[in-house]
C-alpha positions as YAML, in Angstrom:
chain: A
units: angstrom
residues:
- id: 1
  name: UNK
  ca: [44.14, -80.84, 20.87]
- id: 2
  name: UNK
  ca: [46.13, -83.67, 18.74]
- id: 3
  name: UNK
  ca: [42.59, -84.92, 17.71]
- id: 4
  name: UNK
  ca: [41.19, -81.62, 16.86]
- id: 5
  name: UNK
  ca: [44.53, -80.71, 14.51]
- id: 6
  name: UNK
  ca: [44.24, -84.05, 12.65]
- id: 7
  name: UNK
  ca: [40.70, -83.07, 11.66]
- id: 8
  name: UNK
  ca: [42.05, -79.93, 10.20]
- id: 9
  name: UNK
  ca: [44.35, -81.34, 8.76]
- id: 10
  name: UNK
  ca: [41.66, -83.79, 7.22]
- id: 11
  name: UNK
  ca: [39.78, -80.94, 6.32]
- id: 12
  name: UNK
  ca: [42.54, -78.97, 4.76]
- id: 13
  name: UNK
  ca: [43.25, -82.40, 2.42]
- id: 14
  name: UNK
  ca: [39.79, -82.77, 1.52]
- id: 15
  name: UNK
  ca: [39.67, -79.12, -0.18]
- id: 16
  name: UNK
  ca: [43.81, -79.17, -1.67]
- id: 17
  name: UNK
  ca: [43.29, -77.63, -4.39]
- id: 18
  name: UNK
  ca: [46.20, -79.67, -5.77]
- id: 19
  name: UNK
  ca: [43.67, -82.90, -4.84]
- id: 20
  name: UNK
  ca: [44.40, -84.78, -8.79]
- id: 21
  name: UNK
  ca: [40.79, -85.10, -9.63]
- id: 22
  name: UNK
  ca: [40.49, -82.30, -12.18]
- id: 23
  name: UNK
  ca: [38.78, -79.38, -10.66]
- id: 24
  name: UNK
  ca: [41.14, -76.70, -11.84]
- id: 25
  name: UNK
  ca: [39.81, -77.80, -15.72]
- id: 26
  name: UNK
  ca: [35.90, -76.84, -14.97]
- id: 27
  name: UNK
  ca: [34.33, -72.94, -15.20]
- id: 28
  name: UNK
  ca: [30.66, -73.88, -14.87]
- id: 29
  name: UNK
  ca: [29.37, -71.74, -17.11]
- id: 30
  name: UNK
  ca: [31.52, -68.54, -16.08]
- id: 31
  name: UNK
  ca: [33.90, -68.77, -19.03]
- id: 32
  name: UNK
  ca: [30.63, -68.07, -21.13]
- id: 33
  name: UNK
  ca: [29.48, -65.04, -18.93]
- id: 34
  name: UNK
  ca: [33.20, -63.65, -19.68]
- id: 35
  name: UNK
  ca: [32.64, -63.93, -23.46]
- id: 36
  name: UNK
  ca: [29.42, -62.72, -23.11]
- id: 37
  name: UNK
  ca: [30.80, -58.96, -20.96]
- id: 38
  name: UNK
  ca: [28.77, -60.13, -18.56]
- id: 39
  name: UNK
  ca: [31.51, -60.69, -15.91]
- id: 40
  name: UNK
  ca: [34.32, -58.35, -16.82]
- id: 41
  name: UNK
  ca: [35.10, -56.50, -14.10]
- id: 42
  name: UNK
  ca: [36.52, -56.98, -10.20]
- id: 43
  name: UNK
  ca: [32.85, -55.99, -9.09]
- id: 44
  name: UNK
  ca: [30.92, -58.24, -11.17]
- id: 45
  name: UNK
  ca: [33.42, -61.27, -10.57]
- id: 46
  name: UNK
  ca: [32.44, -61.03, -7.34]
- id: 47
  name: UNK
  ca: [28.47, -59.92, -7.75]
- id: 48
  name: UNK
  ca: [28.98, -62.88, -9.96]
- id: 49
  name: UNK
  ca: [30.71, -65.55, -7.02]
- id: 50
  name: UNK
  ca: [28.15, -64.26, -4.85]
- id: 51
  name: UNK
  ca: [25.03, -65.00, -6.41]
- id: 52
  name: UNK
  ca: [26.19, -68.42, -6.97]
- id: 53
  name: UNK
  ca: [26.96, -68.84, -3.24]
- id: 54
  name: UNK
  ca: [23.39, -67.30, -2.23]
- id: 55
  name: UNK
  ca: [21.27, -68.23, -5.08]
- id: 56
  name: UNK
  ca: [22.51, -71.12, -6.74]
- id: 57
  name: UNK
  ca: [24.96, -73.42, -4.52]
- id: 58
  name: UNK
  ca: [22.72, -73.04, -1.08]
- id: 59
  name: UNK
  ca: [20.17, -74.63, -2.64]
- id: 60
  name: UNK
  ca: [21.76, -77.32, -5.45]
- id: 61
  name: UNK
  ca: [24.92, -78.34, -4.31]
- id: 62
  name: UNK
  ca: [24.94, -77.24, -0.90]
- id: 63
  name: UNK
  ca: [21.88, -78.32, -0.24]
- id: 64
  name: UNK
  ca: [22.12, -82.07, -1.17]
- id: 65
  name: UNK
  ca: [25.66, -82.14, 0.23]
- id: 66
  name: UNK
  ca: [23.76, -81.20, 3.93]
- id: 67
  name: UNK
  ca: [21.20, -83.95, 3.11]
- id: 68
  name: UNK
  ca: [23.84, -86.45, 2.26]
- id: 69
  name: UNK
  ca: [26.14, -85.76, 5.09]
- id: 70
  name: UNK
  ca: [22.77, -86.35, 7.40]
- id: 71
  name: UNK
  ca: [22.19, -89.44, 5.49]
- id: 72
  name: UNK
  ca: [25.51, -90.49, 6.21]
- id: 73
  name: UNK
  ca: [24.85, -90.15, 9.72]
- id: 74
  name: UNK
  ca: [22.10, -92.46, 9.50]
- id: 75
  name: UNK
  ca: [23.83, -94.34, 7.56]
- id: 76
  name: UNK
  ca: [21.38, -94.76, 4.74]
- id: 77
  name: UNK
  ca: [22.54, -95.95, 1.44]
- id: 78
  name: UNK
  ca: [19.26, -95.91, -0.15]
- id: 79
  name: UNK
  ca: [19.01, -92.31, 0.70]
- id: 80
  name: UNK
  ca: [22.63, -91.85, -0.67]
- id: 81
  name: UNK
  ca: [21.78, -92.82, -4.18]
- id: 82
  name: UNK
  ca: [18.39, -91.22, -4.34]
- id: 83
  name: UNK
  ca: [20.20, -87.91, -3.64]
- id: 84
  name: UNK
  ca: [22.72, -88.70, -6.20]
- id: 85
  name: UNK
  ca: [20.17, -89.54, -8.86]
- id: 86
  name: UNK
  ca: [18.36, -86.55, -7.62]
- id: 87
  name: UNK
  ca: [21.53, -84.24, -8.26]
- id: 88
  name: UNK
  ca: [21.58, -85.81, -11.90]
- id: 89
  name: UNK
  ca: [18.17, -84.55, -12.83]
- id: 90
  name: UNK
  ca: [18.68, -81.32, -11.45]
- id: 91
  name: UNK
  ca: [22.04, -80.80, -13.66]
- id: 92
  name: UNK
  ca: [20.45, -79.78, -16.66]
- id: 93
  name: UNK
  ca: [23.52, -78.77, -18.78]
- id: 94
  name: UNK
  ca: [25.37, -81.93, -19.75]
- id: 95
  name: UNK
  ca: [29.09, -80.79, -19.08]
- id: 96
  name: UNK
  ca: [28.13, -79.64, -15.64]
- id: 97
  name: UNK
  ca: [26.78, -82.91, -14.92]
- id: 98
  name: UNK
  ca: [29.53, -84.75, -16.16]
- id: 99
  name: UNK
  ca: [32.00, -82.48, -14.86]
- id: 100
  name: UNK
  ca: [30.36, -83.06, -11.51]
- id: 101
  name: UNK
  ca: [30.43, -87.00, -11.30]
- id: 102
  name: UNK
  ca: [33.96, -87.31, -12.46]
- id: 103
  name: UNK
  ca: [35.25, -85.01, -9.82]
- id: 104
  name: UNK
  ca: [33.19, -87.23, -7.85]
- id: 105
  name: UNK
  ca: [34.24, -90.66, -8.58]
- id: 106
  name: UNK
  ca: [37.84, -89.19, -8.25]
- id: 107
  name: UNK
  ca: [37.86, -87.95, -5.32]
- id: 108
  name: UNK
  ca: [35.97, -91.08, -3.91]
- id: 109
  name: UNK
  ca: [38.96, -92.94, -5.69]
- id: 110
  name: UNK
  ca: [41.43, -91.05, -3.24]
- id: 111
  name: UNK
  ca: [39.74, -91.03, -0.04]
- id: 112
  name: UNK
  ca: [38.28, -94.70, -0.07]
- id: 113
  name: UNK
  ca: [41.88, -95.56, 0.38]
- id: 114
  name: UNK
  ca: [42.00, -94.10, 3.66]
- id: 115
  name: UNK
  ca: [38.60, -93.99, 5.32]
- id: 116
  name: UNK
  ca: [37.76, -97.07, 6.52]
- id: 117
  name: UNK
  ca: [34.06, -96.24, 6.47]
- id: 118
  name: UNK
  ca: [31.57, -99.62, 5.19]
- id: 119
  name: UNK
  ca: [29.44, -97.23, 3.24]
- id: 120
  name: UNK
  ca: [32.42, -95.82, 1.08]
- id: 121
  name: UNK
  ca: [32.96, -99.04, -0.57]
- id: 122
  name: UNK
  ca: [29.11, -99.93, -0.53]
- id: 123
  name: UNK
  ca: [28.65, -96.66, -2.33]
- id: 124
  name: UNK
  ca: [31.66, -96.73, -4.35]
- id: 125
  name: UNK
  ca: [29.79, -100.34, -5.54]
- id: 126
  name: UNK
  ca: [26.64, -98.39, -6.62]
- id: 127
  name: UNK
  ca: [28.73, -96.90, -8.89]
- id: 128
  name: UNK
  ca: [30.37, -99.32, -10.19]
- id: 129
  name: UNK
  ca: [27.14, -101.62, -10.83]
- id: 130
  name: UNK
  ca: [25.76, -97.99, -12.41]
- id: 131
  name: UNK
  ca: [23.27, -97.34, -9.38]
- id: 132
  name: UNK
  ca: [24.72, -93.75, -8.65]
- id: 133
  name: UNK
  ca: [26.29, -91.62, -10.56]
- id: 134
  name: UNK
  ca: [28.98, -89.98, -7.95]
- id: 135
  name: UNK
  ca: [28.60, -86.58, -7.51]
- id: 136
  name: UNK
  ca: [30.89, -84.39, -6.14]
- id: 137
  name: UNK
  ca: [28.33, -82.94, -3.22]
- id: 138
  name: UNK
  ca: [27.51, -86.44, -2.14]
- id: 139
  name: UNK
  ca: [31.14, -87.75, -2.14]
- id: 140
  name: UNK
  ca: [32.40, -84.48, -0.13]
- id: 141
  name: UNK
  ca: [29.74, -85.30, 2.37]
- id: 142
  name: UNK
  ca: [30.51, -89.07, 2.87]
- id: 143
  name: UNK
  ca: [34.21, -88.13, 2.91]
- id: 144
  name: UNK
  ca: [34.10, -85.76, 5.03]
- id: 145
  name: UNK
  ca: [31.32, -87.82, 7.62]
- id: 146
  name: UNK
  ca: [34.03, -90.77, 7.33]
- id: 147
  name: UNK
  ca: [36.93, -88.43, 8.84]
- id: 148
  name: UNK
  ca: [34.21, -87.66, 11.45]
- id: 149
  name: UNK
  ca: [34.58, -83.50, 10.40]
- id: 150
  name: UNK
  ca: [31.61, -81.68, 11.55]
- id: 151
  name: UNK
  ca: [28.85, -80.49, 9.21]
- id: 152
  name: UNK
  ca: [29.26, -76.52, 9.27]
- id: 153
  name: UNK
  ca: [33.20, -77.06, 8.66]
- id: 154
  name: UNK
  ca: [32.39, -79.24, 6.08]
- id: 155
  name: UNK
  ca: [29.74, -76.89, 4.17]
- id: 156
  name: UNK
  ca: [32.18, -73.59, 4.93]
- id: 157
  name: UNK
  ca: [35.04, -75.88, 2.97]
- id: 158
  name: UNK
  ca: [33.06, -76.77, 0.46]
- id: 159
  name: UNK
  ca: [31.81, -73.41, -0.57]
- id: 160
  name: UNK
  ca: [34.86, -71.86, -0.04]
- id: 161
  name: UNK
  ca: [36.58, -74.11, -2.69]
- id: 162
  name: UNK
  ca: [33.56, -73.95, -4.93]
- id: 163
  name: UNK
  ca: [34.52, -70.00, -4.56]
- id: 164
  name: UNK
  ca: [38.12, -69.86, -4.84]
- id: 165
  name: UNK
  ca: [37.63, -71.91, -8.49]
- id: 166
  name: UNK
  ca: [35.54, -69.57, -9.33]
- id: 167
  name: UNK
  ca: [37.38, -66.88, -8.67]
- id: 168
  name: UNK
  ca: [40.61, -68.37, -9.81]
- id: 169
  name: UNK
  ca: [39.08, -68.83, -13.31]
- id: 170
  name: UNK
  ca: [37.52, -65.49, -13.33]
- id: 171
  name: UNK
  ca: [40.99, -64.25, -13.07]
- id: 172
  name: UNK
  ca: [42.59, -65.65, -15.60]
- id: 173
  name: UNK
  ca: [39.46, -65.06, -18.18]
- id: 174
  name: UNK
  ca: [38.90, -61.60, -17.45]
- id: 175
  name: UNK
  ca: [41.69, -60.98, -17.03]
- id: 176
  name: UNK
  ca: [42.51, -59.61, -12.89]
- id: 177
  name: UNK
  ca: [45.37, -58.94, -11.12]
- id: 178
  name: UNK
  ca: [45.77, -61.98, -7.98]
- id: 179
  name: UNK
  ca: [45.63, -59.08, -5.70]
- id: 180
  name: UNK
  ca: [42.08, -58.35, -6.99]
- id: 181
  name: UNK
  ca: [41.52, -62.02, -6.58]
- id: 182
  name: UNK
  ca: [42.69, -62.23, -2.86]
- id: 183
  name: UNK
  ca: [40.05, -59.18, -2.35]
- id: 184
  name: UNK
  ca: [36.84, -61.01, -3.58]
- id: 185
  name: UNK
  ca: [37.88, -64.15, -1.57]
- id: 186
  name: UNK
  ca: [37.95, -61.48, 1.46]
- id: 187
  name: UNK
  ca: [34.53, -59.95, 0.74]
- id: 188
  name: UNK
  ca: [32.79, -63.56, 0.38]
- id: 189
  name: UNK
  ca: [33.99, -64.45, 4.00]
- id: 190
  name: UNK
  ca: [30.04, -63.08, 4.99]
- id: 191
  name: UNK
  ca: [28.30, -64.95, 1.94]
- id: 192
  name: UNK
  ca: [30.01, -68.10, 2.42]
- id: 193
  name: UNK
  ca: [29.25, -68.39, 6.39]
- id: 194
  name: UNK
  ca: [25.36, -67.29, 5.13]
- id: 195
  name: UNK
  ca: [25.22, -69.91, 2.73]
- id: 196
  name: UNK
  ca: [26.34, -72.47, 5.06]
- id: 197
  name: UNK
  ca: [23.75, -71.21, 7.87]
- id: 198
  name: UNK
  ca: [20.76, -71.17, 5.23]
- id: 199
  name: UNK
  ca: [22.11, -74.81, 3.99]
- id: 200
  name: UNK
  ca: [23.00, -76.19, 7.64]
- id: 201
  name: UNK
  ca: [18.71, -77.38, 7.35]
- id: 202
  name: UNK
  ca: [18.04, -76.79, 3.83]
- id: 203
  name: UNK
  ca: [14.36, -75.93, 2.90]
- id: 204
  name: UNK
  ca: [13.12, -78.99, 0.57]
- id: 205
  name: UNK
  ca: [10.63, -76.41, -0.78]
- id: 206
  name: UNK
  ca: [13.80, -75.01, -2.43]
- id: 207
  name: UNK
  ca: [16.03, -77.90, -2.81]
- id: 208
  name: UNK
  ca: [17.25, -77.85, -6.68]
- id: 209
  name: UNK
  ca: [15.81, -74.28, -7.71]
- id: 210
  name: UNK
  ca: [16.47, -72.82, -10.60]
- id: 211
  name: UNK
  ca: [19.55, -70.47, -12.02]
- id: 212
  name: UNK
  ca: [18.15, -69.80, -15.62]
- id: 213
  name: UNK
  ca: [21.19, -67.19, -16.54]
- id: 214
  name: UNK
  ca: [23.68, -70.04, -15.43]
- id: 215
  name: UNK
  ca: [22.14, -72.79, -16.47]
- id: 216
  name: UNK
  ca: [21.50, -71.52, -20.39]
- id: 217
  name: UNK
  ca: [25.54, -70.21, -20.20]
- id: 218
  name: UNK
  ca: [26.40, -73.76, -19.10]
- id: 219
  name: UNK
  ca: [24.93, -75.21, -22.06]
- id: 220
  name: UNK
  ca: [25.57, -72.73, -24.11]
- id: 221
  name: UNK
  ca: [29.83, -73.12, -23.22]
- id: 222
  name: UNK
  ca: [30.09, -76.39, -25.74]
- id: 223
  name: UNK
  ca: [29.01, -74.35, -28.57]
- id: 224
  name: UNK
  ca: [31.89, -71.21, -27.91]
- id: 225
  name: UNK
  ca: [34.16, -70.76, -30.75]
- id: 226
  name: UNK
  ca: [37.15, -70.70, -28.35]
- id: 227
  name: UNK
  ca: [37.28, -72.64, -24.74]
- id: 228
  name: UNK
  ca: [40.29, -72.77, -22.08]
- id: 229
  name: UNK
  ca: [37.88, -74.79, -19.93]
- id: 230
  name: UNK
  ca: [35.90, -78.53, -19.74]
- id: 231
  name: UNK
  ca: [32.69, -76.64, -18.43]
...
């Protein structure tokens, strides 16, 4: 029981939202659908939060976080920084991108000081020598590998704090009530334990499709008269 509570606890460090690596500062697009009226509303927040989770994550982020976490397993370096450099071609807006290594390299930063894990520091050496980028999906999985979590805990954390920043933001831009907040969190409890089943094996048929809407309201967030957020 000890054993099992220290991996929770694990877990529950791994997605602190008070974790200093800069999250909180990053929309992804969503402060441009707000602008937009395309997300203005309880409903569409979460038809919004939900698409991503089912359409977008399960197969981008998701996805390569699975493979990397099996790579880990294996341990497999090479495979490592092919899925990173992978990720970095399928970012196609620039602040996502960014946005996505730096919370990367951070939290790598953090964790690297406690997992005593030999591919960490190799990896954490690709970087440095500019082999690998660090993105965040990669250094969740390695993390999270390293404190031995297992892999449908670790893809159920991840999405759920990919979701709760969402839905934080979408709060604040709209703007919502928290109680209306706290209610899309409790809808997506279904999407989020989909999205981990459909990513648990992703397809590689699938792996880095396509979200045109997001991906043109990403790019199109560095151009917006007025921004609260990075991304």
């Amino acid at each position: 029981m000890a054993q099992a509570l220290t991996q929770l606890g694990a877990l529950l460090h791994l997605v602190d939202p008070t974790l200093p690596i800069g999250g909180f500062n990053h929309s992804n697009g969503l402060e441009t659908f707000v602008q937009q009226g395309k997300v203005n509303s309880k409903n569409s927040l979460e038809e919004y939060v939900r698409t991503q989770l089912l359409q977008n994550w399960t197969y981008n982020d998701g996805a390569y976080l699975s493979l990397a976490f099996d790579a880990m397993e294996r341990y497999d370096l090479a495979r490592l920084i092919e899925l990173d450099q992978e990720l970095a071609a399928t970012k196609i807006a620039r602040q996502v991108r960014e946005g996505s290594y730096k919370l990367g390299v951070r939290l790598l930063k953090i964790f690297i000081r406690y997992e005593n894990h030999p591919l960490l520091a190799e990896f954490q050496q690709a970087v440095t020598e500019k082999r690998a980028n660090g993105f965040f999906p990669v250094v969740f999985a390695m993390v999270a590998n390293a404190m031995r979590l297992g892999k449908a805990e670790t893809l159920y954390a991840f999405y759920y704090n990919a979701a709760v920043g969402s839905v934080t933001n979408g709060v604040k831009l709209i703007p919502l009530s928290q109680m209306d907040g706290q209610d899309i969190l409790f809808e997506l409890r279904s999407p989020i334990a989909s999205a981990v089943e459909n990513s648990l094996d992703p397809d590689l048929d699938w792996l880095g499709a396509a979200t045109l809407a997001n991906d043109v309201r990403s790019m199109q967030h560095e151009q917006l008269y007025t921004r609260l957020y990075m991304s």
